PDB file of C-alpha atoms in Angstrom:
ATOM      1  CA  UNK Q  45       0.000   0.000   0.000  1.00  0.00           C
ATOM      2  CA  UNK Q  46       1.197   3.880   0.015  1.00  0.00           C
ATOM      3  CA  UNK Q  47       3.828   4.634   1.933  1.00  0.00           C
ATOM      4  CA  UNK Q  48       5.395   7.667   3.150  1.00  0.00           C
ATOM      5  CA  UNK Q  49       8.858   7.680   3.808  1.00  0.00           C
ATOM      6  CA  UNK Q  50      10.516  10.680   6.004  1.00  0.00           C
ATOM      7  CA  UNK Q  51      14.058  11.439   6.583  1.00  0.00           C
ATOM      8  CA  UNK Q  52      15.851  11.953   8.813  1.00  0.00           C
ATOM      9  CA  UNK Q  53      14.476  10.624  11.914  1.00  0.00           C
ATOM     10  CA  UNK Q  54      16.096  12.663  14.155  1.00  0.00           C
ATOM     11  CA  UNK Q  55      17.792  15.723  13.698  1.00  0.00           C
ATOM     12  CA  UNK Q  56      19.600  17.853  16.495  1.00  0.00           C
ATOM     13  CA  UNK Q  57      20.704  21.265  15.931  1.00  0.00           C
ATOM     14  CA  UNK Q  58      22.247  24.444  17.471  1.00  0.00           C
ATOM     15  CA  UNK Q  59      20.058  27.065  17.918  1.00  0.00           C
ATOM     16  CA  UNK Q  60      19.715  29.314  15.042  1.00  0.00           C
ATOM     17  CA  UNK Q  61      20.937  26.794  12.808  1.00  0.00           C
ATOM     18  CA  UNK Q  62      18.484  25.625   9.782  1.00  0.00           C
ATOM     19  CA  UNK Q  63      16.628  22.530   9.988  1.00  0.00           C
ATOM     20  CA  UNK Q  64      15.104  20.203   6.859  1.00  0.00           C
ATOM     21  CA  UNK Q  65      13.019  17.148   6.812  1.00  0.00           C
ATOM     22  CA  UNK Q  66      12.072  15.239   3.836  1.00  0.00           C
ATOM     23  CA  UNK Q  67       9.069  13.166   2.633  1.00  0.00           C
ATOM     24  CA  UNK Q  68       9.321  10.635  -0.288  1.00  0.00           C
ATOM     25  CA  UNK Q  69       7.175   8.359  -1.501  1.00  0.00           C
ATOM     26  CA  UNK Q  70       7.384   5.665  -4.411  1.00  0.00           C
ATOM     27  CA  UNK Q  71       3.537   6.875  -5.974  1.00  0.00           C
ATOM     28  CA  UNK Q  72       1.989   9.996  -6.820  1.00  0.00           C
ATOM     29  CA  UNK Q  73       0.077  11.802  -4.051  1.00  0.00           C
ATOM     30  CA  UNK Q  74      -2.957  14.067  -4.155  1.00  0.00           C
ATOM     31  CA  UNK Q  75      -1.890  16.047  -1.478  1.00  0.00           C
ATOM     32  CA  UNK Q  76       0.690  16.122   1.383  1.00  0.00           C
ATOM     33  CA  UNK Q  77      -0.161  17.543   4.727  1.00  0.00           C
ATOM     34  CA  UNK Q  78       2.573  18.497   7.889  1.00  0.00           C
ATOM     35  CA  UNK Q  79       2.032  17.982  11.607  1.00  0.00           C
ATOM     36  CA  UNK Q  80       3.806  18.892  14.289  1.00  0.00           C
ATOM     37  CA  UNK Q  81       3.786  16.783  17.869  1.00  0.00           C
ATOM     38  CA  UNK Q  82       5.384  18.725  20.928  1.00  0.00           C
ATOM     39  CA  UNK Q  83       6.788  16.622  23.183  1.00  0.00           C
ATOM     40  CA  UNK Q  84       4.174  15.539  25.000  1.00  0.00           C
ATOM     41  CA  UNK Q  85       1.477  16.180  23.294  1.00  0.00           C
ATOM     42  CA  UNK Q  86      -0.718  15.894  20.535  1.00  0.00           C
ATOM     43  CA  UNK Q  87      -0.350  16.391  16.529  1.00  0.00           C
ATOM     44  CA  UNK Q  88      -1.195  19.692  15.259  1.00  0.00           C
ATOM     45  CA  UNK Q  89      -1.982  20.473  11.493  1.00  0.00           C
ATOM     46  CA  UNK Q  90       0.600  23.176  10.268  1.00  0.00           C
ATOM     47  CA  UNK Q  91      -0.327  23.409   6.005  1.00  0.00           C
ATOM     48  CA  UNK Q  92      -1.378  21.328   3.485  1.00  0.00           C
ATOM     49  CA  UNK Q  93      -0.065  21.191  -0.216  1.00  0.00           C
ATOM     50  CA  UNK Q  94      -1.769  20.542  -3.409  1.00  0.00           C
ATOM     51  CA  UNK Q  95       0.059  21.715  -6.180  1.00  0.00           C
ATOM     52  CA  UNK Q  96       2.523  20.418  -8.547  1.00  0.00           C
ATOM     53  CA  UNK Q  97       5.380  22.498  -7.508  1.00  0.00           C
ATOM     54  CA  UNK Q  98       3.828  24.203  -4.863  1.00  0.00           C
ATOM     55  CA  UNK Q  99       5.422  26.447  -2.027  1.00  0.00           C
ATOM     56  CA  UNK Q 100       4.126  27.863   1.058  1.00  0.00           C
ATOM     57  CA  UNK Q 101       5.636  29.900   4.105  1.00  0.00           C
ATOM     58  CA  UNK Q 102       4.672  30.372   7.714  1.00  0.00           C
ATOM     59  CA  UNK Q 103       7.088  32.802   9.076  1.00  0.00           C
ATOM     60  CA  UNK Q 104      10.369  30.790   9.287  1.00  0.00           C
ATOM     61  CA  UNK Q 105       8.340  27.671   7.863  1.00  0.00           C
ATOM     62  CA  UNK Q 106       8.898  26.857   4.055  1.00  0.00           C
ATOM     63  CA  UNK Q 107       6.795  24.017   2.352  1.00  0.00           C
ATOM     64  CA  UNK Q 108       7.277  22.566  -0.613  1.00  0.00           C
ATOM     65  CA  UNK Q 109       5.513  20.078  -2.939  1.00  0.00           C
ATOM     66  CA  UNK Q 110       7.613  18.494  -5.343  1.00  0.00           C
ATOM     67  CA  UNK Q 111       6.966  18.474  -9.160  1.00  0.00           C
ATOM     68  CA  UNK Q 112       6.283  14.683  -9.427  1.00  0.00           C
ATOM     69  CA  UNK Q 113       3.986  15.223  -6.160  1.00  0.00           C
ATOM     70  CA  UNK Q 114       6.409  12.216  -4.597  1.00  0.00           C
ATOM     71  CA  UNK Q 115       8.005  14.494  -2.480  1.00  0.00           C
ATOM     72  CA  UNK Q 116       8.145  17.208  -0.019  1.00  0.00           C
ATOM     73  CA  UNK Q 117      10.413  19.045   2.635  1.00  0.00           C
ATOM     74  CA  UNK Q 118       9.924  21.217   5.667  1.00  0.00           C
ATOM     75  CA  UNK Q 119      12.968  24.010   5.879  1.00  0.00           C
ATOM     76  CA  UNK Q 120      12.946  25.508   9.284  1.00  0.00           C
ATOM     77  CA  UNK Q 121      15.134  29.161   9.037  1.00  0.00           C
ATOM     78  CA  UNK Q 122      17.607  30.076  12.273  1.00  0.00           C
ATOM     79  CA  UNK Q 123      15.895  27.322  14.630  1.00  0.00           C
ATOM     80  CA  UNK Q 124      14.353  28.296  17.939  1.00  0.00           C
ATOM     81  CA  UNK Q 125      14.188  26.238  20.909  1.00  0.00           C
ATOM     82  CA  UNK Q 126      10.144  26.775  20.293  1.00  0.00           C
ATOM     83  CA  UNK Q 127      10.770  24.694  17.573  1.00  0.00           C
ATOM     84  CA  UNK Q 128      11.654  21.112  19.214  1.00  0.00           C
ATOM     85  CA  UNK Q 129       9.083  18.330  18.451  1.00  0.00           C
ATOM     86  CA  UNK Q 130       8.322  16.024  15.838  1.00  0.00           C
ATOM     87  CA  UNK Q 131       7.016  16.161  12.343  1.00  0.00           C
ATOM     88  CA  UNK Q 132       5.151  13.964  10.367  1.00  0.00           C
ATOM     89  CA  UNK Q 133       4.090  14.331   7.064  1.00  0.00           C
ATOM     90  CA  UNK Q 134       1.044  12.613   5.807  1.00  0.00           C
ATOM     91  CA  UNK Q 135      -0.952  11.817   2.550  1.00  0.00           C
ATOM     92  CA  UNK Q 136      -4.398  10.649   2.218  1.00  0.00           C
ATOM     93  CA  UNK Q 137      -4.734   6.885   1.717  1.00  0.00           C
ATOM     94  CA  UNK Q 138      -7.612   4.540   1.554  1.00  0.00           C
ATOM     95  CA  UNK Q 139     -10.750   6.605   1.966  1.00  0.00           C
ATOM     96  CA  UNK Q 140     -10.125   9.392   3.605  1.00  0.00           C
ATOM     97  CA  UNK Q 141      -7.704   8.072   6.238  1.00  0.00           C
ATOM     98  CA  UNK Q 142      -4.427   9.782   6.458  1.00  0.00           C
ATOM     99  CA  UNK Q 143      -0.943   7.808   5.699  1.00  0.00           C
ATOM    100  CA  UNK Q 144       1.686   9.221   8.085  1.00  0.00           C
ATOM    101  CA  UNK Q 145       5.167   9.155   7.789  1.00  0.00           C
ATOM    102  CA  UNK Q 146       7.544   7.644  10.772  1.00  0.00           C
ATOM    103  CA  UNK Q 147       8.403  11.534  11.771  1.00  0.00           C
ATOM    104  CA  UNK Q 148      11.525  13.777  12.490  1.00  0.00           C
ATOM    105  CA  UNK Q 149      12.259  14.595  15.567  1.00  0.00           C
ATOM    106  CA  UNK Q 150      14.139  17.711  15.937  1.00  0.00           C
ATOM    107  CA  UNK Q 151      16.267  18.536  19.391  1.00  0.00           C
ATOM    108  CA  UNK Q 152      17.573  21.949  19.796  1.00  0.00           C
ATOM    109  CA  UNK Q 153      20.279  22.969  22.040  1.00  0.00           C
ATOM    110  CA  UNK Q 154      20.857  26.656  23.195  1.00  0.00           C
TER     111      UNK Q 154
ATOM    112  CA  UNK P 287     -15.440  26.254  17.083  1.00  0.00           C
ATOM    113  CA  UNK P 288     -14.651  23.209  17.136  1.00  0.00           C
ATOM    114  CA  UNK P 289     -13.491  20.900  19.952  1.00  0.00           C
ATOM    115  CA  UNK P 290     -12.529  17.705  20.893  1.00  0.00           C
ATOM    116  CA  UNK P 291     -12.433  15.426  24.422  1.00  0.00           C
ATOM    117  CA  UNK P 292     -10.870  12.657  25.030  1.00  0.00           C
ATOM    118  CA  UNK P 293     -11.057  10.609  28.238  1.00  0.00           C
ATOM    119  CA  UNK P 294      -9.368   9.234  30.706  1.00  0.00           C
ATOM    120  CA  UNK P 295      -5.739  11.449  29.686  1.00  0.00           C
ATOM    121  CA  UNK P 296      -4.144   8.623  31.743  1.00  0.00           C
ATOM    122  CA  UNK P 297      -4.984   5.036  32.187  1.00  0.00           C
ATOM    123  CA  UNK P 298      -3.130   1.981  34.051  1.00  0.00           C
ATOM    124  CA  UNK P 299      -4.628  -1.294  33.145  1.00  0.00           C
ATOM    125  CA  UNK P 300      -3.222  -4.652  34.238  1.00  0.00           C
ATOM    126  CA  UNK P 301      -2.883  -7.299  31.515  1.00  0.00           C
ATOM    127  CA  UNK P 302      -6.836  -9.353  30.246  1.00  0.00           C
ATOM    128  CA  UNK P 303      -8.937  -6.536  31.844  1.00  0.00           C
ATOM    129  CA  UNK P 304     -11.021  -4.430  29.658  1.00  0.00           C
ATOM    130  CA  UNK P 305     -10.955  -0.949  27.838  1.00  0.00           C
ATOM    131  CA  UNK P 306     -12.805   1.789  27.088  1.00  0.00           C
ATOM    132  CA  UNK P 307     -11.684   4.818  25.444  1.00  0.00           C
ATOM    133  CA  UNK P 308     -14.436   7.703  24.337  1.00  0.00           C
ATOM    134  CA  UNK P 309     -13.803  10.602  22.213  1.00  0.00           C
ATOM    135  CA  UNK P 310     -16.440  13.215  21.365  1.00  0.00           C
ATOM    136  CA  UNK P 311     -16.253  16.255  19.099  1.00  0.00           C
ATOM    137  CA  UNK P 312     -18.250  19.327  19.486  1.00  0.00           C
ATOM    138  CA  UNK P 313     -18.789  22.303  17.114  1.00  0.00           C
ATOM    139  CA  UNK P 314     -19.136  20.181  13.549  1.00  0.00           C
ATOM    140  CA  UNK P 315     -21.997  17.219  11.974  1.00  0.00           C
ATOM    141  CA  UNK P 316     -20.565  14.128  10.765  1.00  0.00           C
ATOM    142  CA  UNK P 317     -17.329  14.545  11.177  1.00  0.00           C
ATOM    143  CA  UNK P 318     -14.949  11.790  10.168  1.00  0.00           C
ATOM    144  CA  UNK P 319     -12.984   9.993  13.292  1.00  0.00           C
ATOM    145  CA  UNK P 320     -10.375   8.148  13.913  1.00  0.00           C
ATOM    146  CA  UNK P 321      -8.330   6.238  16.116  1.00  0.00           C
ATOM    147  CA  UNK P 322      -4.720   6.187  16.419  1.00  0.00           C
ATOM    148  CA  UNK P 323      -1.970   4.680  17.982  1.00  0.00           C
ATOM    149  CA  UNK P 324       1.438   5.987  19.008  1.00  0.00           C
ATOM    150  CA  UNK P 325       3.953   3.875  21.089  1.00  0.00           C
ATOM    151  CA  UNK P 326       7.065   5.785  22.605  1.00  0.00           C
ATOM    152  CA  UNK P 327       8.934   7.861  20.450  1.00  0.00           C
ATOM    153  CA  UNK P 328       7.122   6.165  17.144  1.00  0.00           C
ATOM    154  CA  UNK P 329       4.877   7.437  14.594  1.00  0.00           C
ATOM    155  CA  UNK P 330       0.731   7.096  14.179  1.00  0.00           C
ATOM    156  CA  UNK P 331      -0.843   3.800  13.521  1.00  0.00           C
ATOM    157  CA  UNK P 332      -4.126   4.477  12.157  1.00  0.00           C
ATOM    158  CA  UNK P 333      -6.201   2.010  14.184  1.00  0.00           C
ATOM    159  CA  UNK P 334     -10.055   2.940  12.992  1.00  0.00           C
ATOM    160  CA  UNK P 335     -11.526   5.439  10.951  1.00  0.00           C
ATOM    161  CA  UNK P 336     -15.617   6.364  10.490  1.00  0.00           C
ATOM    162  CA  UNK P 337     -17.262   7.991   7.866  1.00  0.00           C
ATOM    163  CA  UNK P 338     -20.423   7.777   9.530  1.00  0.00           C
ATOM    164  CA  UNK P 339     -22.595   6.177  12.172  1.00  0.00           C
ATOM    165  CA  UNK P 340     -22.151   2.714  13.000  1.00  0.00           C
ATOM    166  CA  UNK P 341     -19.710   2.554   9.754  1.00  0.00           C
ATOM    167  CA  UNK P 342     -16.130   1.478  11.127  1.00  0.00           C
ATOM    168  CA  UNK P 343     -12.982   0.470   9.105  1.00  0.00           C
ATOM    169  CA  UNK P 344     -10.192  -1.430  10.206  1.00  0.00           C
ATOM    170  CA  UNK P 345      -6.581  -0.483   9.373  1.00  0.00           C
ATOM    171  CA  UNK P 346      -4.933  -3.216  11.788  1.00  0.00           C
ATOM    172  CA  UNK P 347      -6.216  -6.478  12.874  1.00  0.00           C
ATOM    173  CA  UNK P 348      -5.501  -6.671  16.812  1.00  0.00           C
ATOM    174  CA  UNK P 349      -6.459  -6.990  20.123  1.00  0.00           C
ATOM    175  CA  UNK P 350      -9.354  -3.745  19.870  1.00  0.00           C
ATOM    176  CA  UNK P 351     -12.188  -3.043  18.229  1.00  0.00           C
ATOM    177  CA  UNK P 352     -14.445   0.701  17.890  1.00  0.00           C
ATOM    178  CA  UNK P 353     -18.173   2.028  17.825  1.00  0.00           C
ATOM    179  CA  UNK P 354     -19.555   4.998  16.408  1.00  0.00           C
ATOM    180  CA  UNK P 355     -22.743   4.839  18.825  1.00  0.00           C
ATOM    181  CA  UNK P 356     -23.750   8.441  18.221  1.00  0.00           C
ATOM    182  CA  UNK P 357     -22.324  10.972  15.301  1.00  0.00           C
ATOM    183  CA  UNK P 358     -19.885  12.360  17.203  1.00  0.00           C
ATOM    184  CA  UNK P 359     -18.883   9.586  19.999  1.00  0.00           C
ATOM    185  CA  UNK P 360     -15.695   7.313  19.338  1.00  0.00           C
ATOM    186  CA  UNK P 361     -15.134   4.760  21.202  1.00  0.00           C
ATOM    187  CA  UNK P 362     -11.968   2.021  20.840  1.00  0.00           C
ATOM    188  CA  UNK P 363     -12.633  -0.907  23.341  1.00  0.00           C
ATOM    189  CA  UNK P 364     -10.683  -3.965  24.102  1.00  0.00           C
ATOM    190  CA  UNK P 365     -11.954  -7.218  25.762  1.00  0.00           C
ATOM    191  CA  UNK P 366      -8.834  -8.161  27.509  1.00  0.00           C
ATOM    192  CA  UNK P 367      -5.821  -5.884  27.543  1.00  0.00           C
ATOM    193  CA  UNK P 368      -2.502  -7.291  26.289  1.00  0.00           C
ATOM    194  CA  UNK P 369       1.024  -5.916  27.284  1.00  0.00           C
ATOM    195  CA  UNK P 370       1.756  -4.336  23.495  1.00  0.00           C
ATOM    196  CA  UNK P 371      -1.698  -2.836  23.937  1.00  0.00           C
ATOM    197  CA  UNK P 372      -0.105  -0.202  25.644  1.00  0.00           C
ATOM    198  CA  UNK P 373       0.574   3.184  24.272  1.00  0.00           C
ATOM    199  CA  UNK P 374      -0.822   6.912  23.528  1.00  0.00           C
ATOM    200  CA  UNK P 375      -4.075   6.441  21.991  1.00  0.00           C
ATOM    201  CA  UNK P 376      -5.347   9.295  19.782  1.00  0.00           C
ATOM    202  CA  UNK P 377      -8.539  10.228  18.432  1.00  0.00           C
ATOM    203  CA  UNK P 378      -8.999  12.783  15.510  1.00  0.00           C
ATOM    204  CA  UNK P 379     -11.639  14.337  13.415  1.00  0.00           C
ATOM    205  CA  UNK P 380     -11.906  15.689  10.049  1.00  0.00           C
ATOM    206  CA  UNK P 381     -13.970  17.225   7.207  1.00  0.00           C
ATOM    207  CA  UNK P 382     -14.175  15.554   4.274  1.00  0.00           C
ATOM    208  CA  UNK P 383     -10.639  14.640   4.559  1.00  0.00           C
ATOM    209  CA  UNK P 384      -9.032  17.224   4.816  1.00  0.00           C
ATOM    210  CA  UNK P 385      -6.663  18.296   7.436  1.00  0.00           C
ATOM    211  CA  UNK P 386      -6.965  16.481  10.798  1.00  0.00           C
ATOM    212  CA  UNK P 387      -7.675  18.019  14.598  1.00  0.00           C
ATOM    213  CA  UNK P 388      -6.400  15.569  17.493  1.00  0.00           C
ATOM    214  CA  UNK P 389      -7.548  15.230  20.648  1.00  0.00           C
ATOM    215  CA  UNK P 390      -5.056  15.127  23.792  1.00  0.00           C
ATOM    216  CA  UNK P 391      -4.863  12.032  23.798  1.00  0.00           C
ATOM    217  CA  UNK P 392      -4.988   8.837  26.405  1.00  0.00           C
ATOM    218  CA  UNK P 393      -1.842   7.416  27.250  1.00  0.00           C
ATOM    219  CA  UNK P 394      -2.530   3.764  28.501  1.00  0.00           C
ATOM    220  CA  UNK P 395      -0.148   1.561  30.260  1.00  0.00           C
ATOM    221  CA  UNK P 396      -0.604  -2.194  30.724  1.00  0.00           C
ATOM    222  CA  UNK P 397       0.870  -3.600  33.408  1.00  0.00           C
TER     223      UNK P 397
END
């Protein structure tokens, strides 16, 4: 069945230094959608992409939707210790049920 | 707006007792649920999903089983609990399938 593959799992970085996370997958998908877990807690829906192509920004956020609609990344600018948690991305499967990738979790030191 | 409860946030269960988890959503009409899984540090395991009253589809087959009693009441049950039963148990809701809202969660430990 689909699949979605992310990479890396875990990332640590020094604050202020970029962060990127990647989303692959071996078919086309309709859409591709990014949550973000704090540790803790619960997933929380950041964007959705539809687009061939497509790119979207939430303040240091950048989201893009690759050409083939296989892939997509999440580019954190200058990270803030605000930004620590995990992040799936996820595609809609059977029905209306979402496919989630494994996550990246990002740790980031002051 | 929109909001959604999930109940007990914490839950110790020994092993071959029973469970009961609810979730309800407030604020929308036939919403589409689900019911997902997270052990530590993992990702989500899409456990059930509804479309609609009393409809229920199964992503895993396992130890649980869910209801959709009223149109916006989850429920994921379990006959008798079994050690890898334990985990953070999440219930979410969407619209037409588009972006999902999660609930806080339950995180069950069976001992």
């Amino acid at each position: 069945g689909q699949q979605v593959m992310q990479i890396p799992q875990y990332q640590h970085v020094q604050e202020g230094e970029d962060f990127t996370t990647y989303c692959n997958s071996s078919t086309t998908l309709s859409n591709i959608q990014w949550y973000k877990q704090r540790p803790g807690g619960h997933p929380v829906f950041l964007i959705q992409l539809v687009k061939s192509g497509e790119v979207k920004k939430q303040k240091r956020l950048t989201f893009q939707f690759g050409e083939a609609k296989k892939n997509s990344s999440l580019h954190i600018t200058a990270t803030q210790t605000t930004d620590v948690g995990t992040y799936f991305c996820a595609s809609i499967g059977a029905g209306t049920a979402l496919i989630f990738g494994k996550g990246t979790t990002l740790s980031v030191s002051s | 707006s929109q909001t959604i409860h999930q109940w007990p946030a914490t839950l110790v269960q020994p092993v071959g007792s029973p469970l009961s988890l609810e979730c309800t959503v407030e604020g929308t009409s036939n919403p589409n649920l689900y019911w997902y899984r997270q052990a530590a540090g993992r990702g989500l395991q899409l456990l059930f999903y509804s479309v609609g009253i009393g409809q229920i589809s199964s992503e895993v087959p396992q130890n649980l089983s869910a209801s959709r009693p009223q149109d916006r009441q989850f429920i994921l049950s379990s006959k008798k609990l079994l050690l890898s039963d334990s985990g953070f148990y999440l219930c979410a809701w969407s619209q037409l399938g588009y972006e999902q809202y999660f609930g806080p969660g339950t995180r069950l430990t069976v001992t």
